[in-house]
Amino acid sequence: MATVTISLSDPLKDWAERQTREGEFGDVSDYVGDLIRKDRERRQWIEDVQKLIDEGLASGVSTRTMDEIMADARARAGVDSREL
């Protein structure tokens, strides 16, 4: 495992140490690692959503009605429209 040295302001250091003392993390390193993992996941989610948005915009304007689109979405999701 690689070692990285970081400097934190006193309030950030106190916060990180408090998270460790409250038992959620073994030490400050675990807490920082968790923050980095969550940031990486969030950025991947944003990239995935942006890709879907770009695909939607590139697909053009639909000729279907909103009712047709919703019925198709419900069918794909396996939801009976009578349940709504």
PDB file of N, CA, C and O in Angstrom:
ATOM      1  N   MET A   1       0.844  -1.176   0.000  1.00  0.00           N
ATOM      2  CA  MET A   1       0.000   0.000   0.000  1.00  0.00           C
ATOM      3  C   MET A   1       0.886   1.236   0.000  1.00  0.00           C
ATOM      4  O   MET A   1       1.879   1.298   0.723  1.00  0.00           O
ATOM      5  N   ALA A   2       0.522   2.219  -0.796  1.00  0.00           N
ATOM      6  CA  ALA A   2       1.294   3.458  -0.907  1.00  0.00           C
ATOM      7  C   ALA A   2       0.997   4.379   0.275  1.00  0.00           C
ATOM      8  O   ALA A   2      -0.059   4.303   0.888  1.00  0.00           O
ATOM      9  N   THR A   3       1.936   5.234   0.559  1.00  0.00           N
ATOM     10  CA  THR A   3       1.784   6.211   1.630  1.00  0.00           C
ATOM     11  C   THR A   3       1.721   7.605   1.026  1.00  0.00           C
ATOM     12  O   THR A   3       2.520   7.944   0.160  1.00  0.00           O
ATOM     13  N   VAL A   4       0.764   8.397   1.498  1.00  0.00           N
ATOM     14  CA  VAL A   4       0.618   9.781   1.072  1.00  0.00           C
ATOM     15  C   VAL A   4       0.528  10.636   2.328  1.00  0.00           C
ATOM     16  O   VAL A   4      -0.183  10.298   3.271  1.00  0.00           O
ATOM     17  N   THR A   5       1.235  11.730   2.339  1.00  0.00           N
ATOM     18  CA  THR A   5       1.187  12.650   3.467  1.00  0.00           C
ATOM     19  C   THR A   5       0.365  13.865   3.050  1.00  0.00           C
ATOM     20  O   THR A   5       0.602  14.445   1.990  1.00  0.00           O
ATOM     21  N   ILE A   6      -0.627  14.221   3.867  1.00  0.00           N
ATOM     22  CA  ILE A   6      -1.455  15.396   3.569  1.00  0.00           C
ATOM     23  C   ILE A   6      -1.459  16.322   4.779  1.00  0.00           C
ATOM     24  O   ILE A   6      -1.236  15.895   5.903  1.00  0.00           O
ATOM     25  N   SER A   7      -1.711  17.573   4.511  1.00  0.00           N
ATOM     26  CA  SER A   7      -1.849  18.565   5.578  1.00  0.00           C
ATOM     27  C   SER A   7      -3.298  19.009   5.621  1.00  0.00           C
ATOM     28  O   SER A   7      -3.909  19.261   4.592  1.00  0.00           O
ATOM     29  N   LEU A   8      -3.838  19.093   6.831  1.00  0.00           N
ATOM     30  CA  LEU A   8      -5.219  19.532   7.025  1.00  0.00           C
ATOM     31  C   LEU A   8      -5.241  20.713   7.982  1.00  0.00           C
ATOM     32  O   LEU A   8      -4.410  20.794   8.898  1.00  0.00           O
ATOM     33  N   SER A   9      -6.209  21.582   7.789  1.00  0.00           N
ATOM     34  CA  SER A   9      -6.405  22.646   8.772  1.00  0.00           C
ATOM     35  C   SER A   9      -6.850  21.983  10.079  1.00  0.00           C
ATOM     36  O   SER A   9      -7.326  20.844  10.094  1.00  0.00           O
ATOM     37  N   ASP A  10      -6.686  22.692  11.174  1.00  0.00           N
ATOM     38  CA  ASP A  10      -7.068  22.123  12.473  1.00  0.00           C
ATOM     39  C   ASP A  10      -8.534  21.681  12.507  1.00  0.00           C
ATOM     40  O   ASP A  10      -8.828  20.585  12.995  1.00  0.00           O
ATOM     41  N   PRO A  11      -9.468  22.488  12.002  1.00  0.00           N
ATOM     42  CA  PRO A  11     -10.865  22.028  12.033  1.00  0.00           C
ATOM     43  C   PRO A  11     -11.097  20.744  11.219  1.00  0.00           C
ATOM     44  O   PRO A  11     -11.844  19.867  11.647  1.00  0.00           O
ATOM     45  N   LEU A  12     -10.440  20.615  10.051  1.00  0.00           N
ATOM     46  CA  LEU A  12     -10.596  19.395   9.262  1.00  0.00           C
ATOM     47  C   LEU A  12      -9.961  18.199   9.962  1.00  0.00           C
ATOM     48  O   LEU A  12     -10.514  17.090   9.957  1.00  0.00           O
ATOM     49  N   LYS A  13      -8.805  18.404  10.565  1.00  0.00           N
ATOM     50  CA  LYS A  13      -8.139  17.333  11.314  1.00  0.00           C
ATOM     51  C   LYS A  13      -9.016  16.885  12.471  1.00  0.00           C
ATOM     52  O   LYS A  13      -9.206  15.689  12.695  1.00  0.00           O
ATOM     53  N   ASP A  14      -9.590  17.843  13.205  1.00  0.00           N
ATOM     54  CA  ASP A  14     -10.475  17.514  14.329  1.00  0.00           C
ATOM     55  C   ASP A  14     -11.688  16.719  13.836  1.00  0.00           C
ATOM     56  O   ASP A  14     -12.107  15.748  14.463  1.00  0.00           O
ATOM     57  N   TRP A  15     -12.262  17.134  12.721  1.00  0.00           N
ATOM     58  CA  TRP A  15     -13.422  16.445  12.161  1.00  0.00           C
ATOM     59  C   TRP A  15     -13.068  14.995  11.815  1.00  0.00           C
ATOM     60  O   TRP A  15     -13.808  14.065  12.162  1.00  0.00           O
ATOM     61  N   ALA A  16     -11.953  14.807  11.114  1.00  0.00           N
ATOM     62  CA  ALA A  16     -11.538  13.467  10.702  1.00  0.00           C
ATOM     63  C   ALA A  16     -11.273  12.586  11.921  1.00  0.00           C
ATOM     64  O   ALA A  16     -11.675  11.419  11.957  1.00  0.00           O
ATOM     65  N   GLU A  17     -10.631  13.126  12.925  1.00  0.00           N
ATOM     66  CA  GLU A  17     -10.357  12.359  14.137  1.00  0.00           C
ATOM     67  C   GLU A  17     -11.648  12.025  14.888  1.00  0.00           C
ATOM     68  O   GLU A  17     -11.779  10.940  15.448  1.00  0.00           O
ATOM     69  N   ARG A  18     -12.621  12.921  14.865  1.00  0.00           N
ATOM     70  CA  ARG A  18     -13.910  12.673  15.511  1.00  0.00           C
ATOM     71  C   ARG A  18     -14.633  11.510  14.820  1.00  0.00           C
ATOM     72  O   ARG A  18     -15.234  10.664  15.480  1.00  0.00           O
ATOM     73  N   GLN A  19     -14.547  11.453  13.491  1.00  0.00           N
ATOM     74  CA  GLN A  19     -15.182  10.354  12.768  1.00  0.00           C
ATOM     75  C   GLN A  19     -14.557   9.022  13.182  1.00  0.00           C
ATOM     76  O   GLN A  19     -15.246   8.001  13.285  1.00  0.00           O
ATOM     77  N   THR A  20     -13.273   9.036  13.432  1.00  0.00           N
ATOM     78  CA  THR A  20     -12.565   7.824  13.874  1.00  0.00           C
ATOM     79  C   THR A  20     -12.990   7.446  15.293  1.00  0.00           C
ATOM     80  O   THR A  20     -13.296   6.293  15.571  1.00  0.00           O
ATOM     81  N   ARG A  21     -13.035   8.425  16.185  1.00  0.00           N
ATOM     82  CA  ARG A  21     -13.401   8.151  17.585  1.00  0.00           C
ATOM     83  C   ARG A  21     -14.827   7.629  17.702  1.00  0.00           C
ATOM     84  O   ARG A  21     -15.119   6.818  18.578  1.00  0.00           O
ATOM     85  N   GLU A  22     -15.724   8.109  16.831  1.00  0.00           N
ATOM     86  CA  GLU A  22     -17.118   7.687  16.904  1.00  0.00           C
ATOM     87  C   GLU A  22     -17.318   6.272  16.374  1.00  0.00           C
ATOM     88  O   GLU A  22     -18.434   5.766  16.368  1.00  0.00           O
ATOM     89  N   GLY A  23     -16.242   5.650  15.929  1.00  0.00           N
ATOM     90  CA  GLY A  23     -16.293   4.237  15.613  1.00  0.00           C
ATOM     91  C   GLY A  23     -16.614   3.846  14.193  1.00  0.00           C
ATOM     92  O   GLY A  23     -16.617   2.672  13.863  1.00  0.00           O
ATOM     93  N   GLU A  24     -16.885   4.803  13.328  1.00  0.00           N
ATOM     94  CA  GLU A  24     -17.242   4.449  11.956  1.00  0.00           C
ATOM     95  C   GLU A  24     -16.010   4.048  11.145  1.00  0.00           C
ATOM     96  O   GLU A  24     -16.105   3.249  10.228  1.00  0.00           O
ATOM     97  N   PHE A  25     -14.860   4.561  11.509  1.00  0.00           N
ATOM     98  CA  PHE A  25     -13.629   4.289  10.774  1.00  0.00           C
ATOM     99  C   PHE A  25     -12.531   3.883  11.750  1.00  0.00           C
ATOM    100  O   PHE A  25     -12.497   4.364  12.884  1.00  0.00           O
ATOM    101  N   GLY A  26     -11.631   3.032  11.280  1.00  0.00           N
ATOM    102  CA  GLY A  26     -10.538   2.563  12.128  1.00  0.00           C
ATOM    103  C   GLY A  26      -9.535   3.646  12.451  1.00  0.00           C
ATOM    104  O   GLY A  26      -9.015   3.720  13.556  1.00  0.00           O
ATOM    105  N   ASP A  27      -9.266   4.483  11.463  1.00  0.00           N
ATOM    106  CA  ASP A  27      -8.336   5.596  11.656  1.00  0.00           C
ATOM    107  C   ASP A  27      -8.598   6.645  10.579  1.00  0.00           C
ATOM    108  O   ASP A  27      -9.452   6.457   9.708  1.00  0.00           O
ATOM    109  N   VAL A  28      -7.873   7.748  10.652  1.00  0.00           N
ATOM    110  CA  VAL A  28      -8.077   8.853   9.712  1.00  0.00           C
ATOM    111  C   VAL A  28      -7.806   8.397   8.283  1.00  0.00           C
ATOM    112  O   VAL A  28      -8.484   8.799   7.339  1.00  0.00           O
ATOM    113  N   SER A  29      -6.856   7.504   8.109  1.00  0.00           N
ATOM    114  CA  SER A  29      -6.546   6.982   6.781  1.00  0.00           C
ATOM    115  C   SER A  29      -7.761   6.267   6.178  1.00  0.00           C
ATOM    116  O   SER A  29      -8.066   6.426   4.997  1.00  0.00           O
ATOM    117  N   ASP A  30      -8.460   5.475   6.992  1.00  0.00           N
ATOM    118  CA  ASP A  30      -9.676   4.800   6.514  1.00  0.00           C
ATOM    119  C   ASP A  30     -10.735   5.817   6.095  1.00  0.00           C
ATOM    120  O   ASP A  30     -11.425   5.647   5.097  1.00  0.00           O
ATOM    121  N   TYR A  31     -10.859   6.874   6.897  1.00  0.00           N
ATOM    122  CA  TYR A  31     -11.850   7.912   6.607  1.00  0.00           C
ATOM    123  C   TYR A  31     -11.527   8.619   5.294  1.00  0.00           C
ATOM    124  O   TYR A  31     -12.397   8.771   4.431  1.00  0.00           O
ATOM    125  N   VAL A  32     -10.285   9.003   5.098  1.00  0.00           N
ATOM    126  CA  VAL A  32      -9.881   9.682   3.865  1.00  0.00           C
ATOM    127  C   VAL A  32     -10.053   8.747   2.672  1.00  0.00           C
ATOM    128  O   VAL A  32     -10.542   9.144   1.617  1.00  0.00           O
ATOM    129  N   GLY A  33      -9.685   7.478   2.843  1.00  0.00           N
ATOM    130  CA  GLY A  33      -9.876   6.506   1.771  1.00  0.00           C
ATOM    131  C   GLY A  33     -11.339   6.366   1.387  1.00  0.00           C
ATOM    132  O   GLY A  33     -11.681   6.279   0.202  1.00  0.00           O
ATOM    133  N   ASP A  34     -12.228   6.369   2.386  1.00  0.00           N
ATOM    134  CA  ASP A  34     -13.662   6.283   2.118  1.00  0.00           C
ATOM    135  C   ASP A  34     -14.148   7.502   1.344  1.00  0.00           C
ATOM    136  O   ASP A  34     -14.946   7.376   0.404  1.00  0.00           O
ATOM    137  N   LEU A  35     -13.668   8.683   1.716  1.00  0.00           N
ATOM    138  CA  LEU A  35     -14.040   9.904   0.997  1.00  0.00           C
ATOM    139  C   LEU A  35     -13.592   9.837  -0.464  1.00  0.00           C
ATOM    140  O   LEU A  35     -14.342  10.225  -1.375  1.00  0.00           O
ATOM    141  N   ILE A  36     -12.394   9.343  -0.701  1.00  0.00           N
ATOM    142  CA  ILE A  36     -11.883   9.245  -2.070  1.00  0.00           C
ATOM    143  C   ILE A  36     -12.705   8.237  -2.876  1.00  0.00           C
ATOM    144  O   ILE A  36     -13.069   8.499  -4.026  1.00  0.00           O
ATOM    145  N   ARG A  37     -13.035   7.090  -2.278  1.00  0.00           N
ATOM    146  CA  ARG A  37     -13.867   6.092  -2.978  1.00  0.00           C
ATOM    147  C   ARG A  37     -15.227   6.675  -3.338  1.00  0.00           C
ATOM    148  O   ARG A  37     -15.722   6.489  -4.450  1.00  0.00           O
ATOM    149  N   LYS A  38     -15.848   7.369  -2.393  1.00  0.00           N
ATOM    150  CA  LYS A  38     -17.159   7.969  -2.654  1.00  0.00           C
ATOM    151  C   LYS A  38     -17.075   9.029  -3.752  1.00  0.00           C
ATOM    152  O   LYS A  38     -17.976   9.132  -4.591  1.00  0.00           O
ATOM    153  N   ASP A  39     -16.016   9.815  -3.760  1.00  0.00           N
ATOM    154  CA  ASP A  39     -15.833  10.825  -4.795  1.00  0.00           C
ATOM    155  C   ASP A  39     -15.676  10.163  -6.159  1.00  0.00           C
ATOM    156  O   ASP A  39     -16.260  10.605  -7.146  1.00  0.00           O
ATOM    157  N   ARG A  40     -14.910   9.086  -6.209  1.00  0.00           N
ATOM    158  CA  ARG A  40     -14.714   8.368  -7.472  1.00  0.00           C
ATOM    159  C   ARG A  40     -16.040   7.800  -7.976  1.00  0.00           C
ATOM    160  O   ARG A  40     -16.361   7.912  -9.159  1.00  0.00           O
ATOM    161  N   GLU A  41     -16.842   7.216  -7.079  1.00  0.00           N
ATOM    162  CA  GLU A  41     -18.155   6.680  -7.454  1.00  0.00           C
ATOM    163  C   GLU A  41     -19.087   7.794  -7.946  1.00  0.00           C
ATOM    164  O   GLU A  41     -19.812   7.623  -8.924  1.00  0.00           O
ATOM    165  N   ARG A  42     -19.066   8.934  -7.255  1.00  0.00           N
ATOM    166  CA  ARG A  42     -19.921  10.063  -7.637  1.00  0.00           C
ATOM    167  C   ARG A  42     -19.540  10.576  -9.022  1.00  0.00           C
ATOM    168  O   ARG A  42     -20.393  10.836  -9.869  1.00  0.00           O
ATOM    169  N   ARG A  43     -18.258  10.700  -9.267  1.00  0.00           N
ATOM    170  CA  ARG A  43     -17.800  11.182 -10.573  1.00  0.00           C
ATOM    171  C   ARG A  43     -18.163  10.200 -11.682  1.00  0.00           C
ATOM    172  O   ARG A  43     -18.541  10.606 -12.779  1.00  0.00           O
ATOM    173  N   GLN A  44     -18.080   8.894 -11.396  1.00  0.00           N
ATOM    174  CA  GLN A  44     -18.472   7.894 -12.388  1.00  0.00           C
ATOM    175  C   GLN A  44     -19.959   7.988 -12.669  1.00  0.00           C
ATOM    176  O   GLN A  44     -20.399   7.891 -13.809  1.00  0.00           O
ATOM    177  N   TRP A  45     -20.767   8.189 -11.607  1.00  0.00           N
ATOM    178  CA  TRP A  45     -22.215   8.324 -11.777  1.00  0.00           C
ATOM    179  C   TRP A  45     -22.528   9.538 -12.651  1.00  0.00           C
ATOM    180  O   TRP A  45     -23.360   9.457 -13.557  1.00  0.00           O
ATOM    181  N   ILE A  46     -21.870  10.650 -12.396  1.00  0.00           N
ATOM    182  CA  ILE A  46     -22.081  11.865 -13.195  1.00  0.00           C
ATOM    183  C   ILE A  46     -21.710  11.602 -14.652  1.00  0.00           C
ATOM    184  O   ILE A  46     -22.437  11.992 -15.574  1.00  0.00           O
ATOM    185  N   GLU A  47     -20.597  10.926 -14.876  1.00  0.00           N
ATOM    186  CA  GLU A  47     -20.174  10.609 -16.247  1.00  0.00           C
ATOM    187  C   GLU A  47     -21.200   9.711 -16.944  1.00  0.00           C
ATOM    188  O   GLU A  47     -21.538   9.934 -18.105  1.00  0.00           O
ATOM    189  N   ASP A  48     -21.718   8.720 -16.220  1.00  0.00           N
ATOM    190  CA  ASP A  48     -22.716   7.817 -16.789  1.00  0.00           C
ATOM    191  C   ASP A  48     -24.012   8.558 -17.133  1.00  0.00           C
ATOM    192  O   ASP A  48     -24.592   8.352 -18.199  1.00  0.00           O
ATOM    193  N   VAL A  49     -24.461   9.423 -16.226  1.00  0.00           N
ATOM    194  CA  VAL A  49     -25.684  10.193 -16.478  1.00  0.00           C
ATOM    195  C   VAL A  49     -25.476  11.151 -17.649  1.00  0.00           C
ATOM    196  O   VAL A  49     -26.352  11.292 -18.509  1.00  0.00           O
ATOM    197  N   GLN A  50     -24.328  11.791 -17.722  1.00  0.00           N
ATOM    198  CA  GLN A  50     -24.053  12.711 -18.832  1.00  0.00           C
ATOM    199  C   GLN A  50     -24.072  11.962 -20.160  1.00  0.00           C
ATOM    200  O   GLN A  50     -24.574  12.473 -21.161  1.00  0.00           O
ATOM    201  N   LYS A  51     -23.537  10.747 -20.169  1.00  0.00           N
ATOM    202  CA  LYS A  51     -23.550   9.934 -21.390  1.00  0.00           C
ATOM    203  C   LYS A  51     -24.991   9.651 -21.815  1.00  0.00           C
ATOM    204  O   LYS A  51     -25.333   9.758 -22.999  1.00  0.00           O
ATOM    205  N   LEU A  52     -25.860   9.306 -20.859  1.00  0.00           N
ATOM    206  CA  LEU A  52     -27.268   9.053 -21.177  1.00  0.00           C
ATOM    207  C   LEU A  52     -27.956  10.321 -21.694  1.00  0.00           C
ATOM    208  O   LEU A  52     -28.758  10.260 -22.640  1.00  0.00           O
ATOM    209  N   ILE A  53     -27.645  11.447 -21.094  1.00  0.00           N
ATOM    210  CA  ILE A  53     -28.219  12.719 -21.548  1.00  0.00           C
ATOM    211  C   ILE A  53     -27.770  13.014 -22.977  1.00  0.00           C
ATOM    212  O   ILE A  53     -28.594  13.378 -23.837  1.00  0.00           O
ATOM    213  N   ASP A  54     -26.482  12.838 -23.246  1.00  0.00           N
ATOM    214  CA  ASP A  54     -25.957  13.083 -24.592  1.00  0.00           C
ATOM    215  C   ASP A  54     -26.618  12.161 -25.622  1.00  0.00           C
ATOM    216  O   ASP A  54     -26.970  12.594 -26.719  1.00  0.00           O
ATOM    217  N   GLU A  55     -26.793  10.878 -25.258  1.00  0.00           N
ATOM    218  CA  GLU A  55     -27.453   9.939 -26.159  1.00  0.00           C
ATOM    219  C   GLU A  55     -28.898  10.362 -26.424  1.00  0.00           C
ATOM    220  O   GLU A  55     -29.379  10.280 -27.554  1.00  0.00           O
ATOM    221  N   GLY A  56     -29.574  10.818 -25.366  1.00  0.00           N
ATOM    222  CA  GLY A  56     -30.951  11.269 -25.522  1.00  0.00           C
ATOM    223  C   GLY A  56     -31.057  12.488 -26.427  1.00  0.00           C
ATOM    224  O   GLY A  56     -31.923  12.547 -27.304  1.00  0.00           O
ATOM    225  N   LEU A  57     -30.165  13.425 -26.236  1.00  0.00           N
ATOM    226  CA  LEU A  57     -30.186  14.622 -27.081  1.00  0.00           C
ATOM    227  C   LEU A  57     -29.867  14.281 -28.533  1.00  0.00           C
ATOM    228  O   LEU A  57     -30.472  14.831 -29.458  1.00  0.00           O
ATOM    229  N   ALA A  58     -28.939  13.351 -28.733  1.00  0.00           N
ATOM    230  CA  ALA A  58     -28.557  12.970 -30.093  1.00  0.00           C
ATOM    231  C   ALA A  58     -29.648  12.160 -30.800  1.00  0.00           C
ATOM    232  O   ALA A  58     -29.683  12.116 -32.025  1.00  0.00           O
ATOM    233  N   SER A  59     -30.554  11.567 -30.042  1.00  0.00           N
ATOM    234  CA  SER A  59     -31.580  10.717 -30.653  1.00  0.00           C
ATOM    235  C   SER A  59     -32.688  11.530 -31.337  1.00  0.00           C
ATOM    236  O   SER A  59     -33.477  10.977 -32.082  1.00  0.00           O
ATOM    237  N   GLY A  60     -32.754  12.803 -31.045  1.00  0.00           N
ATOM    238  CA  GLY A  60     -33.755  13.646 -31.697  1.00  0.00           C
ATOM    239  C   GLY A  60     -35.071  13.670 -30.951  1.00  0.00           C
ATOM    240  O   GLY A  60     -35.223  13.099 -29.881  1.00  0.00           O
ATOM    241  N   VAL A  61     -36.047  14.317 -31.580  1.00  0.00           N
ATOM    242  CA  VAL A  61     -37.363  14.493 -30.984  1.00  0.00           C
ATOM    243  C   VAL A  61     -38.230  13.286 -31.330  1.00  0.00           C
ATOM    244  O   VAL A  61     -38.282  12.849 -32.477  1.00  0.00           O
ATOM    245  N   SER A  62     -38.910  12.768 -30.329  1.00  0.00           N
ATOM    246  CA  SER A  62     -39.768  11.600 -30.522  1.00  0.00           C
ATOM    247  C   SER A  62     -41.090  12.008 -31.169  1.00  0.00           C
ATOM    248  O   SER A  62     -41.604  13.107 -30.950  1.00  0.00           O
ATOM    249  N   THR A  63     -41.645  11.089 -31.963  1.00  0.00           N
ATOM    250  CA  THR A  63     -42.964  11.311 -32.556  1.00  0.00           C
ATOM    251  C   THR A  63     -44.049  10.669 -31.698  1.00  0.00           C
ATOM    252  O   THR A  63     -45.230  10.825 -31.987  1.00  0.00           O
ATOM    253  N   ARG A  64     -43.641   9.961 -30.630  1.00  0.00           N
ATOM    254  CA  ARG A  64     -44.616   9.298 -29.758  1.00  0.00           C
ATOM    255  C   ARG A  64     -45.225  10.301 -28.785  1.00  0.00           C
ATOM    256  O   ARG A  64     -44.613  11.304 -28.430  1.00  0.00           O
ATOM    257  N   THR A  65     -46.435   9.967 -28.340  1.00  0.00           N
ATOM    258  CA  THR A  65     -47.087  10.800 -27.328  1.00  0.00           C
ATOM    259  C   THR A  65     -46.499  10.478 -25.961  1.00  0.00           C
ATOM    260  O   THR A  65     -45.866   9.439 -25.772  1.00  0.00           O
ATOM    261  N   MET A  66     -46.763  11.350 -24.995  1.00  0.00           N
ATOM    262  CA  MET A  66     -46.284  11.106 -23.637  1.00  0.00           C
ATOM    263  C   MET A  66     -46.910   9.825 -23.080  1.00  0.00           C
ATOM    264  O   MET A  66     -46.238   9.047 -22.391  1.00  0.00           O
ATOM    265  N   ASP A  67     -48.181   9.565 -23.388  1.00  0.00           N
ATOM    266  CA  ASP A  67     -48.826   8.332 -22.921  1.00  0.00           C
ATOM    267  C   ASP A  67     -48.129   7.098 -23.487  1.00  0.00           C
ATOM    268  O   ASP A  67     -47.934   6.105 -22.780  1.00  0.00           O
ATOM    269  N   GLU A  68     -47.730   7.148 -24.746  1.00  0.00           N
ATOM    270  CA  GLU A  68     -47.027   6.020 -25.356  1.00  0.00           C
ATOM    271  C   GLU A  68     -45.661   5.815 -24.704  1.00  0.00           C
ATOM    272  O   GLU A  68     -45.249   4.682 -24.428  1.00  0.00           O
ATOM    273  N   ILE A  69     -44.973   6.899 -24.449  1.00  0.00           N
ATOM    274  CA  ILE A  69     -43.658   6.819 -23.814  1.00  0.00           C
ATOM    275  C   ILE A  69     -43.783   6.231 -22.409  1.00  0.00           C
ATOM    276  O   ILE A  69     -43.017   5.347 -22.016  1.00  0.00           O
ATOM    277  N   MET A  70     -44.777   6.703 -21.641  1.00  0.00           N
ATOM    278  CA  MET A  70     -44.972   6.202 -20.281  1.00  0.00           C
ATOM    279  C   MET A  70     -45.389   4.735 -20.281  1.00  0.00           C
ATOM    280  O   MET A  70     -44.934   3.952 -19.444  1.00  0.00           O
ATOM    281  N   ALA A  71     -46.251   4.347 -21.214  1.00  0.00           N
ATOM    282  CA  ALA A  71     -46.664   2.946 -21.302  1.00  0.00           C
ATOM    283  C   ALA A  71     -45.469   2.056 -21.612  1.00  0.00           C
ATOM    284  O   ALA A  71     -45.313   0.970 -21.037  1.00  0.00           O
ATOM    285  N   ASP A  72     -44.605   2.500 -22.510  1.00  0.00           N
ATOM    286  CA  ASP A  72     -43.397   1.746 -22.847  1.00  0.00           C
ATOM    287  C   ASP A  72     -42.478   1.644 -21.628  1.00  0.00           C
ATOM    288  O   ASP A  72     -41.933   0.570 -21.335  1.00  0.00           O
ATOM    289  N   ALA A  73     -42.313   2.741 -20.905  1.00  0.00           N
ATOM    290  CA  ALA A  73     -41.456   2.733 -19.710  1.00  0.00           C
ATOM    291  C   ALA A  73     -42.009   1.789 -18.655  1.00  0.00           C
ATOM    292  O   ALA A  73     -41.251   1.025 -18.032  1.00  0.00           O
ATOM    293  N   ARG A  74     -43.326   1.798 -18.464  1.00  0.00           N
ATOM    294  CA  ARG A  74     -43.937   0.892 -17.480  1.00  0.00           C
ATOM    295  C   ARG A  74     -43.757  -0.562 -17.901  1.00  0.00           C
ATOM    296  O   ARG A  74     -43.467  -1.423 -17.073  1.00  0.00           O
ATOM    297  N   ALA A  75     -43.929  -0.831 -19.187  1.00  0.00           N
ATOM    298  CA  ALA A  75     -43.750  -2.197 -19.681  1.00  0.00           C
ATOM    299  C   ALA A  75     -42.316  -2.668 -19.473  1.00  0.00           C
ATOM    300  O   ALA A  75     -42.078  -3.803 -19.049  1.00  0.00           O
ATOM    301  N   ARG A  76     -41.359  -1.793 -19.748  1.00  0.00           N
ATOM    302  CA  ARG A  76     -39.949  -2.161 -19.556  1.00  0.00           C
ATOM    303  C   ARG A  76     -39.640  -2.403 -18.086  1.00  0.00           C
ATOM    304  O   ARG A  76     -38.811  -3.241 -17.747  1.00  0.00           O
ATOM    305  N   ALA A  77     -40.289  -1.653 -17.217  1.00  0.00           N
ATOM    306  CA  ALA A  77     -40.043  -1.783 -15.779  1.00  0.00           C
ATOM    307  C   ALA A  77     -40.870  -2.909 -15.157  1.00  0.00           C
ATOM    308  O   ALA A  77     -40.686  -3.239 -13.997  1.00  0.00           O
ATOM    309  N   GLY A  78     -41.786  -3.473 -15.936  1.00  0.00           N
ATOM    310  CA  GLY A  78     -42.623  -4.543 -15.428  1.00  0.00           C
ATOM    311  C   GLY A  78     -43.698  -4.063 -14.486  1.00  0.00           C
ATOM    312  O   GLY A  78     -44.116  -4.779 -13.579  1.00  0.00           O
ATOM    313  N   VAL A  79     -44.158  -2.833 -14.684  1.00  0.00           N
ATOM    314  CA  VAL A  79     -45.192  -2.235 -13.836  1.00  0.00           C
ATOM    315  C   VAL A  79     -46.511  -2.233 -14.591  1.00  0.00           C
ATOM    316  O   VAL A  79     -46.587  -1.753 -15.719  1.00  0.00           O
ATOM    317  N   ASP A  80     -47.534  -2.788 -13.974  1.00  0.00           N
ATOM    318  CA  ASP A  80     -48.869  -2.776 -14.567  1.00  0.00           C
ATOM    319  C   ASP A  80     -49.451  -1.383 -14.358  1.00  0.00           C
ATOM    320  O   ASP A  80     -49.505  -0.885 -13.232  1.00  0.00           O
ATOM    321  N   SER A  81     -49.893  -0.747 -15.439  1.00  0.00           N
ATOM    322  CA  SER A  81     -50.412   0.628 -15.321  1.00  0.00           C
ATOM    323  C   SER A  81     -51.622   0.697 -14.398  1.00  0.00           C
ATOM    324  O   SER A  81     -51.940   1.751 -13.867  1.00  0.00           O
ATOM    325  N   ARG A  82     -52.283  -0.425 -14.177  1.00  0.00           N
ATOM    326  CA  ARG A  82     -53.441  -0.422 -13.256  1.00  0.00           C
ATOM    327  C   ARG A  82     -52.978  -0.288 -11.806  1.00  0.00           C
ATOM    328  O   ARG A  82     -53.773   0.048 -10.937  1.00  0.00           O
ATOM    329  N   GLU A  83     -51.683  -0.542 -11.536  1.00  0.00           N
ATOM    330  CA  GLU A  83     -51.159  -0.415 -10.190  1.00  0.00           C
ATOM    331  C   GLU A  83     -50.956   1.035  -9.787  1.00  0.00           C
ATOM    332  O   GLU A  83     -50.767   1.353  -8.644  1.00  0.00           O
ATOM    333  N   LEU A  84     -50.948   1.927 -10.765  1.00  0.00           N
ATOM    334  CA  LEU A  84     -50.638   3.331 -10.489  1.00  0.00           C
ATOM    335  C   LEU A  84     -51.838   4.132 -10.156  1.00  0.00           C
ATOM    336  O   LEU A  84     -52.891   4.044 -10.394  1.00  0.00           O
TER     337      LEU A  84
END
